[in-house]
N, CA and C atoms as an extended XYZ file, in Angstrom:
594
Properties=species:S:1:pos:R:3:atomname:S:1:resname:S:1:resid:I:1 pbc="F F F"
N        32.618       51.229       37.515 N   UNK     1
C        32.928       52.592       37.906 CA  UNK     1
C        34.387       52.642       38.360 C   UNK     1
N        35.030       53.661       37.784 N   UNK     2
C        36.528       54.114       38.507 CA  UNK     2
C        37.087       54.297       39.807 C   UNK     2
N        37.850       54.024       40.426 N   UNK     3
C        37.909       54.742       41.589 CA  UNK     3
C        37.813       56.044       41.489 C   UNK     3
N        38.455       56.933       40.997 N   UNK     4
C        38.219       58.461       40.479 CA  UNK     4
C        36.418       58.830       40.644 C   UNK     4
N        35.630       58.303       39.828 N   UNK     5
C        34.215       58.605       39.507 CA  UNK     5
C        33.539       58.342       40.433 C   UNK     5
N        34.043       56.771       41.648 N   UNK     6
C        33.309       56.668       42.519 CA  UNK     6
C        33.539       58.085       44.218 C   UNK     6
N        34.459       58.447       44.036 N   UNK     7
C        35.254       59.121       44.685 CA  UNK     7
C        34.308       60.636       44.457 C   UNK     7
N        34.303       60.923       43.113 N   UNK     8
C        33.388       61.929       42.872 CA  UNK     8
C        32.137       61.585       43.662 C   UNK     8
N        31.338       61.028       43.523 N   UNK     9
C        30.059       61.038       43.425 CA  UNK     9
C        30.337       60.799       45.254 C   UNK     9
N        30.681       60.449       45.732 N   UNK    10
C        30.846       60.109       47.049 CA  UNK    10
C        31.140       61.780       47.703 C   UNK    10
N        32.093       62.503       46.886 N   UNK    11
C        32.157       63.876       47.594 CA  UNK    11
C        30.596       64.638       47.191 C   UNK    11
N        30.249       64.465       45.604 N   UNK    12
C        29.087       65.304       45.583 CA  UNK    12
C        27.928       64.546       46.372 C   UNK    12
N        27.496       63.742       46.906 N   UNK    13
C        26.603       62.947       47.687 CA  UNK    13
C        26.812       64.015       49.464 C   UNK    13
N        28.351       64.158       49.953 N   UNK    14
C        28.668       64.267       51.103 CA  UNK    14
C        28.532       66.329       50.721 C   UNK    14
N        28.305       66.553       49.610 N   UNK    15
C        28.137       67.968       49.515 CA  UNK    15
C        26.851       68.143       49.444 C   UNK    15
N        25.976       67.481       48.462 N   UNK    16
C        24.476       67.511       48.866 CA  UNK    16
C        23.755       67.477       49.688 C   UNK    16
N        24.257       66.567       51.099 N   UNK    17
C        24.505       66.838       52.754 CA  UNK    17
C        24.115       68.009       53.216 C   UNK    17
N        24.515       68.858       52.584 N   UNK    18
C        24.764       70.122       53.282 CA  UNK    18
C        22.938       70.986       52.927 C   UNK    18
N        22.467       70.476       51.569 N   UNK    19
C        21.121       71.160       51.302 CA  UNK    19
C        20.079       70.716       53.012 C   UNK    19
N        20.538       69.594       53.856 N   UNK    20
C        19.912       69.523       55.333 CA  UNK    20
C        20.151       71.170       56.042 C   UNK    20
N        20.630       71.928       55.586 N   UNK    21
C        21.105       72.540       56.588 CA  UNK    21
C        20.843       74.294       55.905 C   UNK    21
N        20.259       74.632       54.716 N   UNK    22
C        19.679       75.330       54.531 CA  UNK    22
C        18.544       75.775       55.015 C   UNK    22
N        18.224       76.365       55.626 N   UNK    23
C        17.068       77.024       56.456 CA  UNK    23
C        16.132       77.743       55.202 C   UNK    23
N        14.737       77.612       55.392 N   UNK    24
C        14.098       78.246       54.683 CA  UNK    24
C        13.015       79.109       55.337 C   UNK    24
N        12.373       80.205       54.881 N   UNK    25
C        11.333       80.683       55.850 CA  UNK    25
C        10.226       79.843       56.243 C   UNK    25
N         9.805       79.269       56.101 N   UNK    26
C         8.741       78.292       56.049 CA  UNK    26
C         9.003       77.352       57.057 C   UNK    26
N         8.085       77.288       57.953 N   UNK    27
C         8.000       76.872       59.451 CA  UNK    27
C         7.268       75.092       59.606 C   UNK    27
N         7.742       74.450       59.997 N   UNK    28
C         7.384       72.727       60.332 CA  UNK    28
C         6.960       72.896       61.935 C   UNK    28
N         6.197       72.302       61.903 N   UNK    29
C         5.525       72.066       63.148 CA  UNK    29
C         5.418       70.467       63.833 C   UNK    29
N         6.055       70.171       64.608 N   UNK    30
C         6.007       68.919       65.330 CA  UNK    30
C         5.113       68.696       66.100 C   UNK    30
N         4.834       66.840       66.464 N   UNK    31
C         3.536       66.633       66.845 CA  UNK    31
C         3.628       67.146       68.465 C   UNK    31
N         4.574       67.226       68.968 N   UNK    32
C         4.634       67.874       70.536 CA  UNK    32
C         4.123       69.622       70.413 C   UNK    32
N         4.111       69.861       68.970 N   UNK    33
C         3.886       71.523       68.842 CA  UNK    33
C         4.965       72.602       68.847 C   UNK    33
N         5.978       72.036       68.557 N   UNK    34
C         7.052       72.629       68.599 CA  UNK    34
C         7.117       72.805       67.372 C   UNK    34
N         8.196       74.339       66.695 N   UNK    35
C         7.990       74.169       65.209 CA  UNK    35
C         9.510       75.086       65.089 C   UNK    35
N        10.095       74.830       64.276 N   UNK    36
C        11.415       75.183       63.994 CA  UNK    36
C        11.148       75.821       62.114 C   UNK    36
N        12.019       75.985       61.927 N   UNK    37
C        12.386       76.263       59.958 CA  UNK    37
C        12.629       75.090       59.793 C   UNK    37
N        11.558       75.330       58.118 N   UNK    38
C        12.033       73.814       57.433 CA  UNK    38
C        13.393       74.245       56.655 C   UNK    38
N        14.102       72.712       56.339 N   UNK    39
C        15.353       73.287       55.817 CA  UNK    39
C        15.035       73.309       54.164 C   UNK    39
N        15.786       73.243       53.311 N   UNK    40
C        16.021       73.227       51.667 CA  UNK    40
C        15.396       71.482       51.652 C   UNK    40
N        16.225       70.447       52.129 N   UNK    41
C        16.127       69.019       51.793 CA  UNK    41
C        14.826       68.307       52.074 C   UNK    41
N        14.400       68.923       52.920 N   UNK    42
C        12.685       68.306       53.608 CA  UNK    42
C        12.150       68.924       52.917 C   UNK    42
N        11.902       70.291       52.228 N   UNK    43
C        11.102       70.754       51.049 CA  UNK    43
C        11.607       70.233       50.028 C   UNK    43
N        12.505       69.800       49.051 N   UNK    44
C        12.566       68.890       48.232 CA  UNK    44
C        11.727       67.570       48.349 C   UNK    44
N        12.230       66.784       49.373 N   UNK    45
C        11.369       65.657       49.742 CA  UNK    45
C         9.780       65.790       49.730 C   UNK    45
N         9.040       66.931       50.581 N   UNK    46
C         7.678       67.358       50.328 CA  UNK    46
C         7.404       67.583       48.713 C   UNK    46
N         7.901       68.100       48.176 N   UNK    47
C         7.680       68.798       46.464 CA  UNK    47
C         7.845       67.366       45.688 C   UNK    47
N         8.471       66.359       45.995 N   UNK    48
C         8.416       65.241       45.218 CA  UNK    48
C         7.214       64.672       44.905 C   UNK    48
N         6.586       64.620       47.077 N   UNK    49
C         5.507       63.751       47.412 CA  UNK    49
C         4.091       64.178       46.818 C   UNK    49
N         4.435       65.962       47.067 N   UNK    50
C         3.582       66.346       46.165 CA  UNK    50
C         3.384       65.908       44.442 C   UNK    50
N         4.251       65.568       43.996 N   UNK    51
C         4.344       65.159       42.656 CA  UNK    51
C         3.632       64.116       42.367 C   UNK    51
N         3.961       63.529       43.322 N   UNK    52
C         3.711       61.638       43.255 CA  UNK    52
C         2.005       61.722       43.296 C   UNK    52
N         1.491       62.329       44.077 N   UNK    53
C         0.342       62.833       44.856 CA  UNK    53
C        -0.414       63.166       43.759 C   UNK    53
N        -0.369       63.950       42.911 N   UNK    54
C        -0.994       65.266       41.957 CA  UNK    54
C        -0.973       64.380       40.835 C   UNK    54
N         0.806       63.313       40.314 N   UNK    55
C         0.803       63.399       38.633 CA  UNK    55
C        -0.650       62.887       38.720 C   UNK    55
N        -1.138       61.508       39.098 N   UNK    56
C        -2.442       61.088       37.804 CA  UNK    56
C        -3.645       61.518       38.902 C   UNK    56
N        -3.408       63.107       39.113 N   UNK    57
C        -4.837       63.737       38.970 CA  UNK    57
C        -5.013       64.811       38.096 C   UNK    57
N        -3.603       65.188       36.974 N   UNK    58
C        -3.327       65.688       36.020 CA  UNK    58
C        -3.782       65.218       34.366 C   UNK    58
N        -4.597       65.298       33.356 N   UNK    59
C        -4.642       65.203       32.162 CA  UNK    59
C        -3.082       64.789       31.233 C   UNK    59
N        -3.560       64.300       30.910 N   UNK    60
C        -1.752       63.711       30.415 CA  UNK    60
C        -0.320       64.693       30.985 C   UNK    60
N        -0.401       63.701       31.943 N   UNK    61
C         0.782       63.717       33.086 CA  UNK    61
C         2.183       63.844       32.380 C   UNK    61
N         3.575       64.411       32.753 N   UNK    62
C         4.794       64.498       32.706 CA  UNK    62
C         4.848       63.190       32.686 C   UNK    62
N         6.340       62.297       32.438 N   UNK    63
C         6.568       61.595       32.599 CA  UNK    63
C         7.378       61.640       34.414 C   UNK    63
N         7.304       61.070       35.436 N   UNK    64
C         7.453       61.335       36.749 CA  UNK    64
C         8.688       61.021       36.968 C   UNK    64
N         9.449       59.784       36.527 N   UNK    65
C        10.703       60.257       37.009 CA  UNK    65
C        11.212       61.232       36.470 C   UNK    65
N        11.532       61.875       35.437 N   UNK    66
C        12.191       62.744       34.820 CA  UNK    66
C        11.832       64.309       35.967 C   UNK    66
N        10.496       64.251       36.342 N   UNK    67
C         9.914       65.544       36.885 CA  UNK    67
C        10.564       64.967       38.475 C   UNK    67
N        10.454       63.900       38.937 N   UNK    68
C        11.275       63.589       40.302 CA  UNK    68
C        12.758       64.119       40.275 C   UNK    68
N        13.637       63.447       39.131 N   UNK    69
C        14.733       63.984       39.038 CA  UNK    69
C        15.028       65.473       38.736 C   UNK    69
N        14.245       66.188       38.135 N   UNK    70
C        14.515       67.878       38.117 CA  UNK    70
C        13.617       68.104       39.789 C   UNK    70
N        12.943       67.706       40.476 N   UNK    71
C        13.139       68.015       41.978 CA  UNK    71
C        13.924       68.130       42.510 C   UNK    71
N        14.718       66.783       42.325 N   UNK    72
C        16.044       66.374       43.195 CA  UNK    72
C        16.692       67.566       43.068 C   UNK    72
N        17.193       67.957       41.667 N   UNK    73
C        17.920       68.872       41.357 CA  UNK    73
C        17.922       70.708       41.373 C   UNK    73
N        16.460       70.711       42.112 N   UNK    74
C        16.245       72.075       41.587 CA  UNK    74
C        16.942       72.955       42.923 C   UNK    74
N        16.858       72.689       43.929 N   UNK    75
C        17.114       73.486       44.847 CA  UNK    75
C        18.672       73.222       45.634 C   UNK    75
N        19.528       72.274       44.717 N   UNK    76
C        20.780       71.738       44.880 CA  UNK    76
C        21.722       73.092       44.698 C   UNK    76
N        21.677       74.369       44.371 N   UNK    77
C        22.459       75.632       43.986 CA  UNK    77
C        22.355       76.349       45.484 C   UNK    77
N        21.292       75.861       46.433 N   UNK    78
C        21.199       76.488       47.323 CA  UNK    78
C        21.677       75.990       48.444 C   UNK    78
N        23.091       74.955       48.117 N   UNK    79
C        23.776       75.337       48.936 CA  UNK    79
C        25.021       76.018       49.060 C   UNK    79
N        25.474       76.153       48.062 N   UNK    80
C        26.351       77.556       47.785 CA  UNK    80
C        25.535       79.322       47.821 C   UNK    80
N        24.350       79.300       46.911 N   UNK    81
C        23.760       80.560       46.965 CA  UNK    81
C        23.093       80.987       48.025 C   UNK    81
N        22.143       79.914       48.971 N   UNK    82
C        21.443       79.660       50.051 CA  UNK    82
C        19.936       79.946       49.607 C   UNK    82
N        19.286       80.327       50.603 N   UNK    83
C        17.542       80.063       50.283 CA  UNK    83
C        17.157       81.566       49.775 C   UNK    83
N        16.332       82.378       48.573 N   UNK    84
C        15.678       83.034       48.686 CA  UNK    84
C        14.316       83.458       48.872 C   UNK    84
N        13.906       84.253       49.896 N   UNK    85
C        12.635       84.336       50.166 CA  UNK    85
C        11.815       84.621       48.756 C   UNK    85
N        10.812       84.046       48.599 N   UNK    86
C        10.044       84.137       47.545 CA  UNK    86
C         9.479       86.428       47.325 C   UNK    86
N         9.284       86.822       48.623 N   UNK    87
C         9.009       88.265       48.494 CA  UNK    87
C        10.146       88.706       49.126 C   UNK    87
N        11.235       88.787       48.430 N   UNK    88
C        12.564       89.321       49.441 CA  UNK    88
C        13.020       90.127       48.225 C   UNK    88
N        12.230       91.317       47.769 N   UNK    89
C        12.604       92.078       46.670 CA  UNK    89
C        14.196       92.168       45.955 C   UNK    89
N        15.113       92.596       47.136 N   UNK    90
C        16.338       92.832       47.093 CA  UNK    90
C        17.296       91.811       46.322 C   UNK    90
N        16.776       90.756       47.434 N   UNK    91
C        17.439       89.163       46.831 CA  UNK    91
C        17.153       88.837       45.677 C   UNK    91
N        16.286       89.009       45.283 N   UNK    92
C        15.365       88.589       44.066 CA  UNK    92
C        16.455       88.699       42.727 C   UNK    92
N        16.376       90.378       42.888 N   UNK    93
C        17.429       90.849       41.879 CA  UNK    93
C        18.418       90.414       41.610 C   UNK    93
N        19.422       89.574       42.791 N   UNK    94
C        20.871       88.738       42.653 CA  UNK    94
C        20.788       87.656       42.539 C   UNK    94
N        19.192       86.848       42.585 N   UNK    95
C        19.123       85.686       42.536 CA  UNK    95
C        19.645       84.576       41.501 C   UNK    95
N        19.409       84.871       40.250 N   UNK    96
C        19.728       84.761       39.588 CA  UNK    96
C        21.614       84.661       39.111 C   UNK    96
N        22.034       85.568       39.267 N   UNK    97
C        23.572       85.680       38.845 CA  UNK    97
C        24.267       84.844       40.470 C   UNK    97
N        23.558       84.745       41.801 N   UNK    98
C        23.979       83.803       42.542 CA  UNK    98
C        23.854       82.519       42.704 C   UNK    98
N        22.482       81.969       41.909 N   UNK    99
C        22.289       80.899       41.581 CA  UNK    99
C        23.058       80.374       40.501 C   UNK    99
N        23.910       80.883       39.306 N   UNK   100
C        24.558       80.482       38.555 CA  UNK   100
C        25.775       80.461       38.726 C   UNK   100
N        26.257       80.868       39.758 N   UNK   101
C        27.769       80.672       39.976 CA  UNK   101
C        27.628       79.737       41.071 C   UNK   101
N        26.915       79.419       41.949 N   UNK   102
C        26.526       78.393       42.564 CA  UNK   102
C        26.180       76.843       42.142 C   UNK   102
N        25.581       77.069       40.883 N   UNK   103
C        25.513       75.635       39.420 CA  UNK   103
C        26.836       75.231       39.169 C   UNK   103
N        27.719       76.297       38.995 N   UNK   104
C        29.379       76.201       38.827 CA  UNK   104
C        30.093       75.408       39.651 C   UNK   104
N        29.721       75.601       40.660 N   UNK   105
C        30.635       74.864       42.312 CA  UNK   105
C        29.772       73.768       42.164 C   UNK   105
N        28.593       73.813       42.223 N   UNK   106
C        27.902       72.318       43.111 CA  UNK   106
C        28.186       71.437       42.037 C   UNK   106
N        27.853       72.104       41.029 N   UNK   107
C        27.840       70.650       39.646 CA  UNK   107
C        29.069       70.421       39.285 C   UNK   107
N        29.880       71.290       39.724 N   UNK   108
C        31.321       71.034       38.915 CA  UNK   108
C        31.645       69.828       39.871 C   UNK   108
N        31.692       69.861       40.820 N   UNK   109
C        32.234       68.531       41.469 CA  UNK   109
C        31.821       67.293       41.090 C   UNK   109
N        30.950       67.124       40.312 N   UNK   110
C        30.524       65.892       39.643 CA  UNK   110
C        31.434       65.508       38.402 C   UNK   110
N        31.759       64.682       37.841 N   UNK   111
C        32.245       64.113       36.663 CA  UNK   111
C        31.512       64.750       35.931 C   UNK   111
N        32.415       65.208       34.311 N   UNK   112
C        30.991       66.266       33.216 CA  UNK   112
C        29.565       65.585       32.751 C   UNK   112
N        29.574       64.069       32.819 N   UNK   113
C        28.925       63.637       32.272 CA  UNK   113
C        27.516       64.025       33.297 C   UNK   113
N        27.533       63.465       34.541 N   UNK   114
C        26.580       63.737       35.384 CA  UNK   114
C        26.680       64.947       36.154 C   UNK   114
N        27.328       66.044       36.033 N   UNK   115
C        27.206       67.534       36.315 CA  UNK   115
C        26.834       67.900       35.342 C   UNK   115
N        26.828       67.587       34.166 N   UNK   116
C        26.107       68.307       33.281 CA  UNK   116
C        24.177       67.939       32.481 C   UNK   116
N        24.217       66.401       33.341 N   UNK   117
C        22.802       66.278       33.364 CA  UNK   117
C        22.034       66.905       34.435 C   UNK   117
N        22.718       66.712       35.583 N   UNK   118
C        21.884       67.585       37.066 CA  UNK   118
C        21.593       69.049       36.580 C   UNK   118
N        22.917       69.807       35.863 N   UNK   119
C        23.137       71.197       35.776 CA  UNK   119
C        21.654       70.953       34.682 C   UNK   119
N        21.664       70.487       33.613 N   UNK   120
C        20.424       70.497       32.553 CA  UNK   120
C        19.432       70.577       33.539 C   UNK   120
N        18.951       69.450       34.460 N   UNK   121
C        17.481       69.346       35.175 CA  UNK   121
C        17.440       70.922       35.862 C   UNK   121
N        18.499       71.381       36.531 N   UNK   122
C        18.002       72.337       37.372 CA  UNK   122
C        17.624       73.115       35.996 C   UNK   122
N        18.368       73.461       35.282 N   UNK   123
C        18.013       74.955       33.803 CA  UNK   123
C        16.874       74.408       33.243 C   UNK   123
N        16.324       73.333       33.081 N   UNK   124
C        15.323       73.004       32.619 CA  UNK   124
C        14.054       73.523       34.039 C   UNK   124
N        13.828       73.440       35.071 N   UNK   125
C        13.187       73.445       36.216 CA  UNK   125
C        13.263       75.251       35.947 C   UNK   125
N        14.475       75.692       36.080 N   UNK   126
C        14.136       77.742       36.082 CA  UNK   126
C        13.861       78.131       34.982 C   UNK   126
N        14.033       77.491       33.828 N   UNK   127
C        13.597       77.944       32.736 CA  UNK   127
C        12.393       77.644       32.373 C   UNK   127
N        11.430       76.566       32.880 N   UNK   128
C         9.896       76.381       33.152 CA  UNK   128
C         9.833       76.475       31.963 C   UNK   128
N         9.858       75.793       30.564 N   UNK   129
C         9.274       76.258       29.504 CA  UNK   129
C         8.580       74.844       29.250 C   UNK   129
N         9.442       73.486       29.755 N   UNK   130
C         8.673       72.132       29.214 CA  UNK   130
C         7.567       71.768       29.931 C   UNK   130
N         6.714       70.599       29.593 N   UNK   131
C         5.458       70.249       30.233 CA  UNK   131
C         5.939       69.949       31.544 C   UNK   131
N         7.125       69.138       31.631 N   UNK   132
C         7.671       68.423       33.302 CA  UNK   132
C         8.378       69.406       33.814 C   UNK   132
N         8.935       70.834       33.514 N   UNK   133
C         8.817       71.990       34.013 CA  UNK   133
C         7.803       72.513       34.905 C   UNK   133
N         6.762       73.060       34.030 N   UNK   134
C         5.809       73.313       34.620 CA  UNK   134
C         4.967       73.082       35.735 C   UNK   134
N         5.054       71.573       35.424 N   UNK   135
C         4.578       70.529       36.412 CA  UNK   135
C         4.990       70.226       37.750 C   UNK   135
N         6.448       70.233       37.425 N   UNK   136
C         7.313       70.531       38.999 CA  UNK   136
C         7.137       71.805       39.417 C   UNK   136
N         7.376       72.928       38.992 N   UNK   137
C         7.762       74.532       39.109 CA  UNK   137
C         5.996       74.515       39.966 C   UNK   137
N         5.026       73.917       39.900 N   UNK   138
C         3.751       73.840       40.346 CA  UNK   138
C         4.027       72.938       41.570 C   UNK   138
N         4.417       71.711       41.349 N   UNK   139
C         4.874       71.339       42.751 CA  UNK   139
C         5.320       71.993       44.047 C   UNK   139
N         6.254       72.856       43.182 N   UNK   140
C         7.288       73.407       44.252 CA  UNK   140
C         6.454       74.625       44.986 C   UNK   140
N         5.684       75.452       44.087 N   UNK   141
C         4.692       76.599       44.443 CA  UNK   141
C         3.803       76.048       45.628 C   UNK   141
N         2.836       74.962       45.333 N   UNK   142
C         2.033       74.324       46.479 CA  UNK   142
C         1.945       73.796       47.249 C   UNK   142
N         3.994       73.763       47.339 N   UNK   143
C         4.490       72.831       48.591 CA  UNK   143
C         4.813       74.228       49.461 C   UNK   143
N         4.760       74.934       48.723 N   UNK   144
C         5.540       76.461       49.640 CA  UNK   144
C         4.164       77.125       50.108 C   UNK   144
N         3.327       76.837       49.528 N   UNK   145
C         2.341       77.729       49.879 CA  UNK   145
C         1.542       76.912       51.411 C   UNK   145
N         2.048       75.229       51.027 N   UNK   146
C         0.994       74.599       52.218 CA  UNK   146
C         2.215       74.370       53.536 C   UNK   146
N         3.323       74.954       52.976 N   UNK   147
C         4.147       74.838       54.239 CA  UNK   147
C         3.811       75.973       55.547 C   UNK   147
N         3.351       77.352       54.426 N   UNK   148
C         2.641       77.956       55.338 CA  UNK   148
C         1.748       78.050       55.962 C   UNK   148
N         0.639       77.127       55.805 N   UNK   149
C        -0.501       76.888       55.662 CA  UNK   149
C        -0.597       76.255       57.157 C   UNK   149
N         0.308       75.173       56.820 N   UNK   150
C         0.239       73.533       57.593 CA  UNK   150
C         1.356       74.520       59.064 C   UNK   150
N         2.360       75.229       58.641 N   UNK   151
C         3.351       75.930       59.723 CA  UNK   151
C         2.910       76.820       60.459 C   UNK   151
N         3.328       78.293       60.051 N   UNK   152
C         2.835       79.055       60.993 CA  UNK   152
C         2.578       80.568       60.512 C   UNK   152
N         2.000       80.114       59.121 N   UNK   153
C         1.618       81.240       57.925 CA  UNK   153
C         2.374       82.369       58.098 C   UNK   153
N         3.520       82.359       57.691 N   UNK   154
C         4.798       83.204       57.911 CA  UNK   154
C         4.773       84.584       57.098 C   UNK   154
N         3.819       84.372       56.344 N   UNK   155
C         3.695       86.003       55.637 CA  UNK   155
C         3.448       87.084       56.380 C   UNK   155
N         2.246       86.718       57.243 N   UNK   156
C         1.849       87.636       58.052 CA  UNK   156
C         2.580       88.279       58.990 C   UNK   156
N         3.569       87.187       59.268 N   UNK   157
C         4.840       87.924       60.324 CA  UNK   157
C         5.917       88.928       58.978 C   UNK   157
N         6.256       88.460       58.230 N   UNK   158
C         6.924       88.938       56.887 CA  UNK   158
C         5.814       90.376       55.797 C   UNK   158
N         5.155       90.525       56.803 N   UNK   159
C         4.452       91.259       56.034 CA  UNK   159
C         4.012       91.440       54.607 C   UNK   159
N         3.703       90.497       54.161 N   UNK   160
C         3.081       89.882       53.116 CA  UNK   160
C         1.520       89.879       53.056 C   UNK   160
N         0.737       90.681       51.922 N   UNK   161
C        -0.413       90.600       51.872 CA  UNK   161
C        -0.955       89.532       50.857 C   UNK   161
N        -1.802       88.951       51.083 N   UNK   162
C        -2.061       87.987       50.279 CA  UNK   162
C        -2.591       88.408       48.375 C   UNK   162
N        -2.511       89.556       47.946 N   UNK   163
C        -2.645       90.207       46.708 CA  UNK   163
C        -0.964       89.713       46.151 C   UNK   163
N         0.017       90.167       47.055 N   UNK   164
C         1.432       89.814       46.521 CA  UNK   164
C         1.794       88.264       46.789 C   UNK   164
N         0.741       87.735       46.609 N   UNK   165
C         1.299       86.483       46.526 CA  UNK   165
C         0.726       85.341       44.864 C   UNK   165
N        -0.147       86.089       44.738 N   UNK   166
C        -1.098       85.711       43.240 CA  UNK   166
C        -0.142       85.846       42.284 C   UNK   166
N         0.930       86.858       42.223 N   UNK   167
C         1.929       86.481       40.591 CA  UNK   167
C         2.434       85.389       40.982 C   UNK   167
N         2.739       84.910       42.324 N   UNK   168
C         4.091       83.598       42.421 CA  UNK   168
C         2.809       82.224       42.094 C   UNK   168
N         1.389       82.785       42.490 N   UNK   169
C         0.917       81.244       42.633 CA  UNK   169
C        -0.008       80.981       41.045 C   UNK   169
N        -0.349       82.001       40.670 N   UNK   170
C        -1.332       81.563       39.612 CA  UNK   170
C        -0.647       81.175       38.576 C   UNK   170
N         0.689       81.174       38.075 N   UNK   171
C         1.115       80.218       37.164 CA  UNK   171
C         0.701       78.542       37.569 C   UNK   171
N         1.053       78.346       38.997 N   UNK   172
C         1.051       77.148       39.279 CA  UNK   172
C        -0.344       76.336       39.167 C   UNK   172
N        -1.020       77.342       39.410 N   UNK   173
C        -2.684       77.059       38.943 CA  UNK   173
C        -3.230       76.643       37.830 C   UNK   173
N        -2.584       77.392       37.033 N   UNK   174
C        -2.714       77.092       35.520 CA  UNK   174
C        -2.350       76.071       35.105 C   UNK   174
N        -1.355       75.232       35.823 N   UNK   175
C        -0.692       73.836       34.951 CA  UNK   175
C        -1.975       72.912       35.041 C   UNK   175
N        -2.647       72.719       35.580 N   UNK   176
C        -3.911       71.774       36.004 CA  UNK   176
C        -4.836       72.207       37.300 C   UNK   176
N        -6.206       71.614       36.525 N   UNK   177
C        -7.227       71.674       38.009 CA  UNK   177
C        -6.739       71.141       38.965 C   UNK   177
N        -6.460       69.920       39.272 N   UNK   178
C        -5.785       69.801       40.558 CA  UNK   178
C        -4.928       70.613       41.192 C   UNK   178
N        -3.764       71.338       40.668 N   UNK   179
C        -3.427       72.347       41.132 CA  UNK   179
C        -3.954       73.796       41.811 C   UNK   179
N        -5.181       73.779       40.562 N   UNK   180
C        -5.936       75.316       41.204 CA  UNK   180
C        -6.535       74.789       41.975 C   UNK   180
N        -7.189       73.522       42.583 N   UNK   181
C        -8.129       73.369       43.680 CA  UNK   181
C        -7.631       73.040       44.754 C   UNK   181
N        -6.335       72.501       44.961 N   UNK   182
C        -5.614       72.384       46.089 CA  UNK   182
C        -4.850       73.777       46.519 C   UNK   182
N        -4.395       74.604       45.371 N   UNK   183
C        -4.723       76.092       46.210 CA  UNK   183
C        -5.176       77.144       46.382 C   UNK   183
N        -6.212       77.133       45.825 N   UNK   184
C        -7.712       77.568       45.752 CA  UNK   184
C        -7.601       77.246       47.715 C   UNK   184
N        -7.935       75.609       47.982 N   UNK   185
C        -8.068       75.458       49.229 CA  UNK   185
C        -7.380       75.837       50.223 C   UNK   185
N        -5.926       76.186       50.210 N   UNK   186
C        -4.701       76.375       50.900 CA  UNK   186
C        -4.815       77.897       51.081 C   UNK   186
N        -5.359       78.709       49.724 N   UNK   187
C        -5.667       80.106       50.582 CA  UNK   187
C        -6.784       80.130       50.817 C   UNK   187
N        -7.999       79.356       51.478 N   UNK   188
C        -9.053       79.258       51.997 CA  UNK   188
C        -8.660       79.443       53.347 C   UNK   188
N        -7.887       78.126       53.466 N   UNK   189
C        -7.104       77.745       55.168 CA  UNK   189
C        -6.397       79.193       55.410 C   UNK   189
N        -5.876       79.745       54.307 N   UNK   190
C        -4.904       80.460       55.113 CA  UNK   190
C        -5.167       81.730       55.577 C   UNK   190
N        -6.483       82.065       54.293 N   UNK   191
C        -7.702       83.921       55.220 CA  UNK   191
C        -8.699       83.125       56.058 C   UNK   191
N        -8.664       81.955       56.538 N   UNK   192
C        -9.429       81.806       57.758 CA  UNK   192
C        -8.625       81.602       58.697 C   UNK   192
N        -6.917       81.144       58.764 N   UNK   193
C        -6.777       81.630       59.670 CA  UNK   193
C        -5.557       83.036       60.121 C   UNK   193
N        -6.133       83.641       58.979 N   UNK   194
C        -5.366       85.515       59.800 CA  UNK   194
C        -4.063       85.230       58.979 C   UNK   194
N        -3.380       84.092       58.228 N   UNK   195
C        -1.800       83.614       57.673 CA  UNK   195
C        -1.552       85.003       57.316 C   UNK   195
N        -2.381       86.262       55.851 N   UNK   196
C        -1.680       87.468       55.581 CA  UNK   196
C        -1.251       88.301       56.478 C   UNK   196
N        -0.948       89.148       55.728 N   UNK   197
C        -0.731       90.606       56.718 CA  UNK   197
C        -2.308       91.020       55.719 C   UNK   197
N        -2.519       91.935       57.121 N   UNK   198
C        -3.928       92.944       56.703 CA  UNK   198
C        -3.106       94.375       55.536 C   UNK   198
């Protein structure tokens, strides 16, 4: 490696840093009972474990690193664009054209060769069309859904009824039974305990 290339990867490493510090709605709860926002980087890390967890309870599985590495990569735009709430109508609409000028900054700081594989994993991950798409894009759904679950079911404060939450989750259902039965169960936990808005 170059000095130049190592130099890169050392700034994009010390910029990826920064996904610690994205706040997301989704609430962590500590064993003293204390519970703060999880950030962007600890939900990456959860959405992996989930991966690891799920692939071989899946019918011919993704291949896992490839679906680990579009993890790594998927929520890396948000630290230029920052977090959007999954029902944050408004945001929704800019999400998109802020997430891509955000691909611009984060990946550009990489050398082309490896800014332009990260930049692929994330477009491969929003564009959900491949099997290890899918598969993650399901990860990421049932890590969000049990963050509320396991936190402090944040819809209900966000006024969120649990009807508007079935377009974001039943794709994720569909990739495999394991998927629909782990949140099948997660909105069990979550109308027993009060998580919607009425």
């Amino acid at each position: 490696m170059t000095p130049d290339r190592t130099a890169a990867l050392l700034d994009f490493m010390a910029l990826a840093d920064r996904l610690k510090h994205v706040e997301r709605r989704g609430r962590t709860r500590g064993p003293d009972g204390t519970d703060r926002n999880e950030n962007s980087a600890e939900h990456c890390w959860n959405v992996a474990l989930v991966a690891v967890l799920l692939h071989g309870e899946v019918e011919d599985p993704p291949d896992l690193g490839h679906v680990l590495a579009m993890i790594a990569a998927h929520d890396l735009v948000e630290i230029e664009a920052g977090d959007t709430f999954a029902y944050d109508e408004a945001h929704l609409l800019t999400q998109a054209a802020r997430e891509r000028a955000a691909a611009d900054v984060v990946f550009g700081v990489l050398p082309p060769d490896l800014g332009g594989r990260l930049r692929a994993l994330w477009e491969e991950f929003e564009e959900g069309e491949t099997k290890a798409a899918r598969f993650a894009m399901a990860c990421d759904r049932a890590q969000g859904m049990m963050q509320g679950v396991i936190g402090t079911g944040h819809w209900r404060h966000a006024g969120i009824r649990e009807a508007q939450t079935h377009g974001r989750m039943n794709p994720a259902r569909e990739v495999a039974p394991a998927f629909e039965a782990l949140i099948d169960l997660l909105y069990a936990k979550a109308r027993a305990g009060g998580m919607f808005a009425p």
